[in-house]
Short mmCIF file of N, CA, C and O in Angstrom, two decimals:
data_model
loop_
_atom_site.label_atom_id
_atom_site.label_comp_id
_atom_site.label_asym_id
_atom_site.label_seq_id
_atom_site.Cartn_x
_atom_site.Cartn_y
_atom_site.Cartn_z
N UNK A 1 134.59 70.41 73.97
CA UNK A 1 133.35 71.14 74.21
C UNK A 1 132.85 70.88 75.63
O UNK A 1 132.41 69.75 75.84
N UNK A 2 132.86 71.54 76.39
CA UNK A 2 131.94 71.67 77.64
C UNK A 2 130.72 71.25 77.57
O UNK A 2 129.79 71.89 77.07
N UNK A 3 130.60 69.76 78.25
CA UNK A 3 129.19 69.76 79.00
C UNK A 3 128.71 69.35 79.78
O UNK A 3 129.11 68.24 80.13
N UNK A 4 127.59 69.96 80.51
CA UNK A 4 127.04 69.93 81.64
C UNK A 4 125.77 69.61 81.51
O UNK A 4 124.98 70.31 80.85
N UNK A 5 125.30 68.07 82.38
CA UNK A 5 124.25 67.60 82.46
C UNK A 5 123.61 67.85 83.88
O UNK A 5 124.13 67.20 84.79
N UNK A 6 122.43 68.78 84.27
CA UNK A 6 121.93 68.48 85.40
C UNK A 6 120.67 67.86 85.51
O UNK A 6 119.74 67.90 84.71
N UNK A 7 120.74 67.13 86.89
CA UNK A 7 119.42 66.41 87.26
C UNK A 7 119.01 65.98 88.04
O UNK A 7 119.99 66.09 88.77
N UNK A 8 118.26 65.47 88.67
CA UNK A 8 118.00 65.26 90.24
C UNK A 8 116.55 66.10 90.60
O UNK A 8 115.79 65.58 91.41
N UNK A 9 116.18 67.43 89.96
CA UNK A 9 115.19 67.92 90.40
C UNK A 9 113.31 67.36 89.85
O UNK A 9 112.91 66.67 88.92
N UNK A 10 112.50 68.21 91.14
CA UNK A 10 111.48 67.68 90.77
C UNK A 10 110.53 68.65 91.43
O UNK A 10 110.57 69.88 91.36
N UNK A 11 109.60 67.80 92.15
CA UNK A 11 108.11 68.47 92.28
C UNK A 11 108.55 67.83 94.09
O UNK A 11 108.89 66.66 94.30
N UNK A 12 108.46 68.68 94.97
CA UNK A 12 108.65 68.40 96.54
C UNK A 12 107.60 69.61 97.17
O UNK A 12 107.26 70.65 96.61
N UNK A 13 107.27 69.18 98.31
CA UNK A 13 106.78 70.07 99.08
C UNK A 13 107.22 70.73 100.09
O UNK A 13 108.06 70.13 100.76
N UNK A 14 106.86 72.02 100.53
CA UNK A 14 108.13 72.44 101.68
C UNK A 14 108.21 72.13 102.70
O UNK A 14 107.33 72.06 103.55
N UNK A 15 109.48 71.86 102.77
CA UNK A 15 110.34 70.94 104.14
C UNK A 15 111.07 70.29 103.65
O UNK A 15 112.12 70.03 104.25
N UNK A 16 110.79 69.72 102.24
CA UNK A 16 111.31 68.69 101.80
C UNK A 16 113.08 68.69 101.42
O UNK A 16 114.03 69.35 101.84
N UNK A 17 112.95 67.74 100.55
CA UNK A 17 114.64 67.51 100.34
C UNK A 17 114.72 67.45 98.81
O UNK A 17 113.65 67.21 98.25
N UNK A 18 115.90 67.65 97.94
CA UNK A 18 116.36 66.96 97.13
C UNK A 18 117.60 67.07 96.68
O UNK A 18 118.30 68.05 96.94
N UNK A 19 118.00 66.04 95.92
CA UNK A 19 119.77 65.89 95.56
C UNK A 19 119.73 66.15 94.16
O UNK A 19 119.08 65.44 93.40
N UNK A 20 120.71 67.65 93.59
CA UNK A 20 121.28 67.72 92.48
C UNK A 20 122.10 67.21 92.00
O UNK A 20 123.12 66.99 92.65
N UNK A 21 122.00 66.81 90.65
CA UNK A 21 123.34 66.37 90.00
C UNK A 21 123.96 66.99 89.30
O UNK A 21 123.23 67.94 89.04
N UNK A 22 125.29 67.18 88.56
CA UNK A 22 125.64 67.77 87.09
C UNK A 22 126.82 66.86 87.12
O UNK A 22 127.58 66.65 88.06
N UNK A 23 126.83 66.24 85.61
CA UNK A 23 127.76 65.77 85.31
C UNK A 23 128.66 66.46 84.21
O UNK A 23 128.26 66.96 83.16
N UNK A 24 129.90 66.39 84.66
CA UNK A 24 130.55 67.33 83.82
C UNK A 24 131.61 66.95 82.93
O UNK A 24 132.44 66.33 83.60
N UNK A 25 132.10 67.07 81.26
CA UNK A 25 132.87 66.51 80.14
C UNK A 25 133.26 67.54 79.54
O UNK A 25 132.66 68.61 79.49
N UNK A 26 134.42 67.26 78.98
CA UNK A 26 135.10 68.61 77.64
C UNK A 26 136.16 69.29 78.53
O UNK A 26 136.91 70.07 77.94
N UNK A 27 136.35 69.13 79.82
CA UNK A 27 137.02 70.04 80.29
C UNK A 27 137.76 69.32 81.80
O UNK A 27 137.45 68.24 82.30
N UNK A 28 138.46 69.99 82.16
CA UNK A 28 139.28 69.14 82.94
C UNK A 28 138.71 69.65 84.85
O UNK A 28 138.98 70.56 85.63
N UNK A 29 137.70 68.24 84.83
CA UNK A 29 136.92 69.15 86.18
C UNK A 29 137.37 69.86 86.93
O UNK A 29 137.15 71.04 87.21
N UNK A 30 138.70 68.37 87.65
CA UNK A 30 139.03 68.83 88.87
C UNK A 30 140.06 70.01 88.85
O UNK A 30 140.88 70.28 89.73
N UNK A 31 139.91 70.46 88.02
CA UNK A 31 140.89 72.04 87.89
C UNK A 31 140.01 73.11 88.34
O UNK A 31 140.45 74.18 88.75
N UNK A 32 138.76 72.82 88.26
CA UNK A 32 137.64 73.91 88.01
C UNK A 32 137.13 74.38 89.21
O UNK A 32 136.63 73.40 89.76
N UNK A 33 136.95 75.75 90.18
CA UNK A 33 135.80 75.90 90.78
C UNK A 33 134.58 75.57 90.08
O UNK A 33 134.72 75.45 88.87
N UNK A 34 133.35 75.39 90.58
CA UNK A 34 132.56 75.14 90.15
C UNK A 34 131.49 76.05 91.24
O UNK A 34 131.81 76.33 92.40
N UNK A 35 129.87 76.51 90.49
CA UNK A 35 128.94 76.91 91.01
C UNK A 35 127.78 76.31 90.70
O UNK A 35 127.83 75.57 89.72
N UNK A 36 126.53 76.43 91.36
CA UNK A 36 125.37 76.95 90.94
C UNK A 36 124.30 77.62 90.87
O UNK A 36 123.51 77.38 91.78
N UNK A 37 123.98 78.39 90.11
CA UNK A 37 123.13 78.79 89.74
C UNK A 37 121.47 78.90 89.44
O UNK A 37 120.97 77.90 88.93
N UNK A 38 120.58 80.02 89.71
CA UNK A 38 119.31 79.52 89.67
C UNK A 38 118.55 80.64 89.36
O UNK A 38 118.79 81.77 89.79
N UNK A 39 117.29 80.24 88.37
CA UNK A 39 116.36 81.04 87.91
C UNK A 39 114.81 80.99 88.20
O UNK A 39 114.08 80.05 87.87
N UNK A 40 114.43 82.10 88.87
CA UNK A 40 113.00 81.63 89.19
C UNK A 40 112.44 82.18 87.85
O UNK A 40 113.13 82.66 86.96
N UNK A 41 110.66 81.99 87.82
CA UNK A 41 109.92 82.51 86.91
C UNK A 41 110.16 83.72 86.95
O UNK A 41 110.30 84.15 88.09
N UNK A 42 110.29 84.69 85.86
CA UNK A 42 110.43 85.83 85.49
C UNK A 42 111.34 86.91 85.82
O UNK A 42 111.06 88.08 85.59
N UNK A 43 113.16 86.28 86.74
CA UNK A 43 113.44 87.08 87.26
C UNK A 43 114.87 86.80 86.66
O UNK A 43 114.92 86.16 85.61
N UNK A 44 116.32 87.34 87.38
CA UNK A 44 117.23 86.99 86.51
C UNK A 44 117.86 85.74 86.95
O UNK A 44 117.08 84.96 87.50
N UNK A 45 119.46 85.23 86.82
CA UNK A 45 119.94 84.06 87.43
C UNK A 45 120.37 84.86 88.57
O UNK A 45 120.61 86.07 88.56
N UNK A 46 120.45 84.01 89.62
CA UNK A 46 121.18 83.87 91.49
C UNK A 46 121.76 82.94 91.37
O UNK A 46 121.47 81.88 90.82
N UNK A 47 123.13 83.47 92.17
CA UNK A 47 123.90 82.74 92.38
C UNK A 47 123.45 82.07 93.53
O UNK A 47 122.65 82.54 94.34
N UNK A 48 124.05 80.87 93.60
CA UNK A 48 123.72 79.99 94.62
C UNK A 48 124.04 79.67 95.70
O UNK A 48 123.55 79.76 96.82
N UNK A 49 125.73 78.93 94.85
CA UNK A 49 126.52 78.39 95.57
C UNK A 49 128.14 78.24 94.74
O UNK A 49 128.43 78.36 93.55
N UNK A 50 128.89 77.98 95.85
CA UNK A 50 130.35 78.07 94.55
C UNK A 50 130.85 76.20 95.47
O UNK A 50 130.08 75.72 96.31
N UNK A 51 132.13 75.52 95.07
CA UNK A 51 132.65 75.16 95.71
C UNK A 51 134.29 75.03 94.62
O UNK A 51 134.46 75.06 93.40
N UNK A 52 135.32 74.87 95.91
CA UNK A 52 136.67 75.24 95.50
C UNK A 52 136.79 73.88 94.24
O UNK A 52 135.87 73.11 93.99
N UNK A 53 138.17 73.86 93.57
CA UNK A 53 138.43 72.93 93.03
C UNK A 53 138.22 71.38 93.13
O UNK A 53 137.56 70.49 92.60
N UNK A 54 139.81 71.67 94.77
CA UNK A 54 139.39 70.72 95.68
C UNK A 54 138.33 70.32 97.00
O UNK A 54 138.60 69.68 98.01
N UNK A 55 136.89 71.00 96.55
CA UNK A 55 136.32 70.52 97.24
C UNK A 55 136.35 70.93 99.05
O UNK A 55 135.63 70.47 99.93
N UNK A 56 137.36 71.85 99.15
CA UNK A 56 137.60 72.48 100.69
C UNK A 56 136.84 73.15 101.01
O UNK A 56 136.23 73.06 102.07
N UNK A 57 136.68 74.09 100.05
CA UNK A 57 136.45 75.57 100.45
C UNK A 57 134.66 75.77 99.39
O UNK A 57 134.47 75.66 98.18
N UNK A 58 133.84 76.03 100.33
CA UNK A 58 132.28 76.39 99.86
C UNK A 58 131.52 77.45 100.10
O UNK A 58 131.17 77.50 101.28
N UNK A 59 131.10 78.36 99.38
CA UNK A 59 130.35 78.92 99.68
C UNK A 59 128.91 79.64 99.24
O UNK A 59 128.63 80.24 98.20
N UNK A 60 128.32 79.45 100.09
CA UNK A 60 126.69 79.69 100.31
C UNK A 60 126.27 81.53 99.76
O UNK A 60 127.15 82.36 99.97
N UNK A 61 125.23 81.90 99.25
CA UNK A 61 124.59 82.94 99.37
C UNK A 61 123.34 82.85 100.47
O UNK A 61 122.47 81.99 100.52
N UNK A 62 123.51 83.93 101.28
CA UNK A 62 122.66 84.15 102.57
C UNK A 62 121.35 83.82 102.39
O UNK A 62 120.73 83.57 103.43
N UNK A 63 120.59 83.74 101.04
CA UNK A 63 119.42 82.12 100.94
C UNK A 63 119.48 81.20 101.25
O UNK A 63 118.64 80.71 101.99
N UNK A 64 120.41 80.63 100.85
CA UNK A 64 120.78 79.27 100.99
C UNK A 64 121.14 78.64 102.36
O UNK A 64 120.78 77.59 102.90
N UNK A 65 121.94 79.59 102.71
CA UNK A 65 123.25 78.64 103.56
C UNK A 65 122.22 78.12 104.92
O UNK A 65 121.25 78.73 105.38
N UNK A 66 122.79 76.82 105.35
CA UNK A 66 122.64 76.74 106.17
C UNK A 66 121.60 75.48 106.09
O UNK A 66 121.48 74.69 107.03
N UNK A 67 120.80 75.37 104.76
CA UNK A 67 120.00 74.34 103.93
C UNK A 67 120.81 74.13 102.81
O UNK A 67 120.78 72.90 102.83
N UNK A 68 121.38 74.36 102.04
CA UNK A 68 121.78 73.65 100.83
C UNK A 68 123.30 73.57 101.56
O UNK A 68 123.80 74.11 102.54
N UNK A 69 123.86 72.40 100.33
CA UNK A 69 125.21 71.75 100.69
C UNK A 69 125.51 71.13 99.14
O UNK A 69 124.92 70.49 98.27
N UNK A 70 126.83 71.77 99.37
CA UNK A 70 127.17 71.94 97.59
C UNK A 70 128.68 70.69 98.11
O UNK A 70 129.29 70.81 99.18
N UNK A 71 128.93 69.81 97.26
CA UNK A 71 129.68 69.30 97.04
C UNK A 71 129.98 68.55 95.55
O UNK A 71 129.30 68.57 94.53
N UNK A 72 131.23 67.91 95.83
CA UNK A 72 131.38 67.02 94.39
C UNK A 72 132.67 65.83 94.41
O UNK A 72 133.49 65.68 95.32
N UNK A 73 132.60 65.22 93.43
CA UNK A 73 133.53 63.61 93.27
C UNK A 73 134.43 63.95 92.31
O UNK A 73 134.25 63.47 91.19
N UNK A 74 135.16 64.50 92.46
CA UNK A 74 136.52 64.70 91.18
C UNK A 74 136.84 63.44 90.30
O UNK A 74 137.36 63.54 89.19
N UNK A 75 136.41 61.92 91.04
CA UNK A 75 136.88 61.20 90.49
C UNK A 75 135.90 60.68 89.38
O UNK A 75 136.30 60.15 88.34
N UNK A 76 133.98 60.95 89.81
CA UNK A 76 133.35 61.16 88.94
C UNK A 76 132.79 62.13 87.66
O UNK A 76 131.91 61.98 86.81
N UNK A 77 133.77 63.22 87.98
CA UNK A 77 133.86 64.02 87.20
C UNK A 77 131.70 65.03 87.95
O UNK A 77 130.82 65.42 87.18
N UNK A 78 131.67 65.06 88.61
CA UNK A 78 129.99 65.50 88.95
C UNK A 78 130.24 66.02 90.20
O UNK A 78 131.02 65.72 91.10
N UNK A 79 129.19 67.09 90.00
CA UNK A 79 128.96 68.02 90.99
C UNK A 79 127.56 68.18 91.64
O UNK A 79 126.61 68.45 90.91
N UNK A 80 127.34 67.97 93.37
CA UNK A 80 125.80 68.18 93.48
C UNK A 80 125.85 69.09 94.34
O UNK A 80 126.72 69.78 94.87
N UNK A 81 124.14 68.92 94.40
CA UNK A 81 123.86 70.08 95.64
C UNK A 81 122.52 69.32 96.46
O UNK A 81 121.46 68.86 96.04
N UNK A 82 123.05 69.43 97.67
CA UNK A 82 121.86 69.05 98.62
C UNK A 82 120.75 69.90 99.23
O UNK A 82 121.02 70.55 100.24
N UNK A 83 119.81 69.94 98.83
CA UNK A 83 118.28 70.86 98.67
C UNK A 83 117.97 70.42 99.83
O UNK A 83 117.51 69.29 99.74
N UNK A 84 118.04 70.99 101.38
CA UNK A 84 117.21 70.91 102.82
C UNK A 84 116.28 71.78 102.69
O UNK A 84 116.28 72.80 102.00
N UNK A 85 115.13 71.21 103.66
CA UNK A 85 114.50 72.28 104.18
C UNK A 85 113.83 73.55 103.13
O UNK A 85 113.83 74.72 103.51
N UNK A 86 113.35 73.19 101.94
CA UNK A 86 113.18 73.65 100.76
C UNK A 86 111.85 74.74 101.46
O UNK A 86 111.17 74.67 102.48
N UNK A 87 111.91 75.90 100.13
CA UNK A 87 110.71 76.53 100.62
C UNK A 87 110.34 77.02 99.15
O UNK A 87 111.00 76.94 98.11
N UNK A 88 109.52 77.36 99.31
CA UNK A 88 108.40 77.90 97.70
C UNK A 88 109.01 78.96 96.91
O UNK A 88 109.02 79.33 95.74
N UNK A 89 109.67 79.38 98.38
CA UNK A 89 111.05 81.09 97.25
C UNK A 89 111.96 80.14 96.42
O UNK A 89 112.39 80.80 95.48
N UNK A 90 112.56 78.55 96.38
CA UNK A 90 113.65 77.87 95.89
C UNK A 90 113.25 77.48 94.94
O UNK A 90 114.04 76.88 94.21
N UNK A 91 111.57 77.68 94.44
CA UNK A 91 111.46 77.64 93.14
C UNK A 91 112.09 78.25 92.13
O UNK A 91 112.14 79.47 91.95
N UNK A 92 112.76 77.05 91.20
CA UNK A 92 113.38 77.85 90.38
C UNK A 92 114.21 76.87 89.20
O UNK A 92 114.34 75.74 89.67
N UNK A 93 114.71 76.96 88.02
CA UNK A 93 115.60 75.89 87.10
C UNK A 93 116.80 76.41 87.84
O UNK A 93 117.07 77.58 88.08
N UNK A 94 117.62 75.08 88.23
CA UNK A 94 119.38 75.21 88.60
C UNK A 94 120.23 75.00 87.58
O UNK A 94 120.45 74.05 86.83
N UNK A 95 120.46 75.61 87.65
CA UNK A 95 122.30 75.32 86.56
C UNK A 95 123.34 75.32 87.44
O UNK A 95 123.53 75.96 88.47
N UNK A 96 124.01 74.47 86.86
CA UNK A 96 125.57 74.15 87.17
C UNK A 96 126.83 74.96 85.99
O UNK A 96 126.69 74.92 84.77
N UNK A 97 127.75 75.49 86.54
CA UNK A 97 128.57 76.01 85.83
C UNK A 97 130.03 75.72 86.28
O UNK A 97 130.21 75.16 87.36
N UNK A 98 131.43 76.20 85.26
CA UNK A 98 132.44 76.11 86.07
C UNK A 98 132.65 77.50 86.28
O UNK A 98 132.16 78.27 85.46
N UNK A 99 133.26 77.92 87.21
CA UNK A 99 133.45 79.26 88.19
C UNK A 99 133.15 79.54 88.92
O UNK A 99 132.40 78.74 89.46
N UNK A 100 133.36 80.67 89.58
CA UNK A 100 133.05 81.36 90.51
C UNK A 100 131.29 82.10 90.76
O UNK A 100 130.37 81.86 89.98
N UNK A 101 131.19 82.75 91.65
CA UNK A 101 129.63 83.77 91.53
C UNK A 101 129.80 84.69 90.26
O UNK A 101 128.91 85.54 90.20
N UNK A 102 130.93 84.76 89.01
CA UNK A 102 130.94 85.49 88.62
C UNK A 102 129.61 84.56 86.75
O UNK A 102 129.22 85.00 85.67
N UNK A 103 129.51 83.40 87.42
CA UNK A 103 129.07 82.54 86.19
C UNK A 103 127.31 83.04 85.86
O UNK A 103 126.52 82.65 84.99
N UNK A 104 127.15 84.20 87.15
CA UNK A 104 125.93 84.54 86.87
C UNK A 104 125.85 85.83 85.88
O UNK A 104 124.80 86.35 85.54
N UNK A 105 127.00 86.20 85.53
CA UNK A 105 126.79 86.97 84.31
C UNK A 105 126.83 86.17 82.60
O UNK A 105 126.59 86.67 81.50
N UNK A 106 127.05 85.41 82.82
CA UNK A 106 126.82 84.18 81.81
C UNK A 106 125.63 83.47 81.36
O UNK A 106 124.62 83.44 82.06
N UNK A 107 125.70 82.91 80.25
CA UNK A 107 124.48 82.11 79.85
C UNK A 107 124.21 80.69 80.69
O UNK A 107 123.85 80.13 79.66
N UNK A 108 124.11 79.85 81.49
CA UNK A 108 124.30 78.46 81.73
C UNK A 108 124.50 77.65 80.29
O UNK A 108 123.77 77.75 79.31
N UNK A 109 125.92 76.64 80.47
CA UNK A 109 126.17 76.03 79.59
C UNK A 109 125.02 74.92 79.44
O UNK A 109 124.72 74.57 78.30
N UNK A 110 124.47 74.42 80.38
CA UNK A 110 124.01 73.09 80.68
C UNK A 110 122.37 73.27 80.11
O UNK A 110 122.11 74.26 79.42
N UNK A 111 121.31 72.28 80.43
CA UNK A 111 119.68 73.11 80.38
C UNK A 111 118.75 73.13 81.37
O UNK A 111 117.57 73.44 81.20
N UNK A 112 119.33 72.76 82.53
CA UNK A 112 119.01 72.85 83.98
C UNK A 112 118.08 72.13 84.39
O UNK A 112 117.15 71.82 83.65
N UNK A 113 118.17 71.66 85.86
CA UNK A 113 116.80 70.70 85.87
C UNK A 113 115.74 71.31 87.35
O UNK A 113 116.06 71.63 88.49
N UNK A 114 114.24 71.26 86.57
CA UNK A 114 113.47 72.49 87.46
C UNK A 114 113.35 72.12 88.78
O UNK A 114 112.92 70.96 88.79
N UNK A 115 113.50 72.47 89.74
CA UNK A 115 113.26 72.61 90.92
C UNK A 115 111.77 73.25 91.37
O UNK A 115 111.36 74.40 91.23
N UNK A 116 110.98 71.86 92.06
CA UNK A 116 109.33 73.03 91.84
C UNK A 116 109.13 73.15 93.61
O UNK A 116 109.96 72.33 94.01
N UNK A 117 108.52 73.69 94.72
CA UNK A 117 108.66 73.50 95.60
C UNK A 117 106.77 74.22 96.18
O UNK A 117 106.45 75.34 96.58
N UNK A 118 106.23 73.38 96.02
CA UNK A 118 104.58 74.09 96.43
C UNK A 118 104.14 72.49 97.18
O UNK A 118 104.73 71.41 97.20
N UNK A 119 102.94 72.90 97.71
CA UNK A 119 102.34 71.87 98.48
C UNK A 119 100.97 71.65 97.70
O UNK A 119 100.16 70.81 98.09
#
């Protein structure tokens, strides 16, 4: 069974920073692209971010890039994401998934952890 624990998020103000976690079981990570995912109040999931199996190859949606930084530890089986430079639009619950940008037609396996971003 697949699962995905995320966590790391909280209550920051903008400018600020924070580090995602997801830890991931049931499935064989380092085989996996992996993404994440995000939901503000009342709208649908955005994709986020993807990164390759091995960790080479990343990529950003034109929100993001340039402030967030998606990586992960194959050997810990976990995947994060580094929250720069946050702004009040990044409000939102993140999920972590395995796949591609295509995981935003999906439910999130995981129950996401909120990301709040106001002053």
């Amino acid at each position: 069974e697949v699962q995905l624990v995320e966590s790391g998020g909280g209550l920051v103000q903008p400018g600020g920073s924070l580090r995602l976690s997801c830890a991931a079981s049931g499935f064989t990570f380092s085989t996996y692209m992996m993404s994440w995912v995000r939901q503000a109040p009342g709208k649908g999931l955005e994709w986020v971010s993807t990164i390759s199996s091995g960790g080479v190859r990343t990529y950003y949606s034109d929100s993001v890039k340039g402030r967030f930084t998606i990586s992960r530890d194959n050997a810990k089986n976990t995947l994060y994401l580094q929250l720069n430079s946050l702004k009040t639009e990044d409000t939102a619950m993140y999920y972590c998934a395995p796949g591609g940008a295509e995981v935003v037609t999906k439910t999130p396996p995981g129950q996401g952890t909120q990301v709040t971003v106001s002053s």
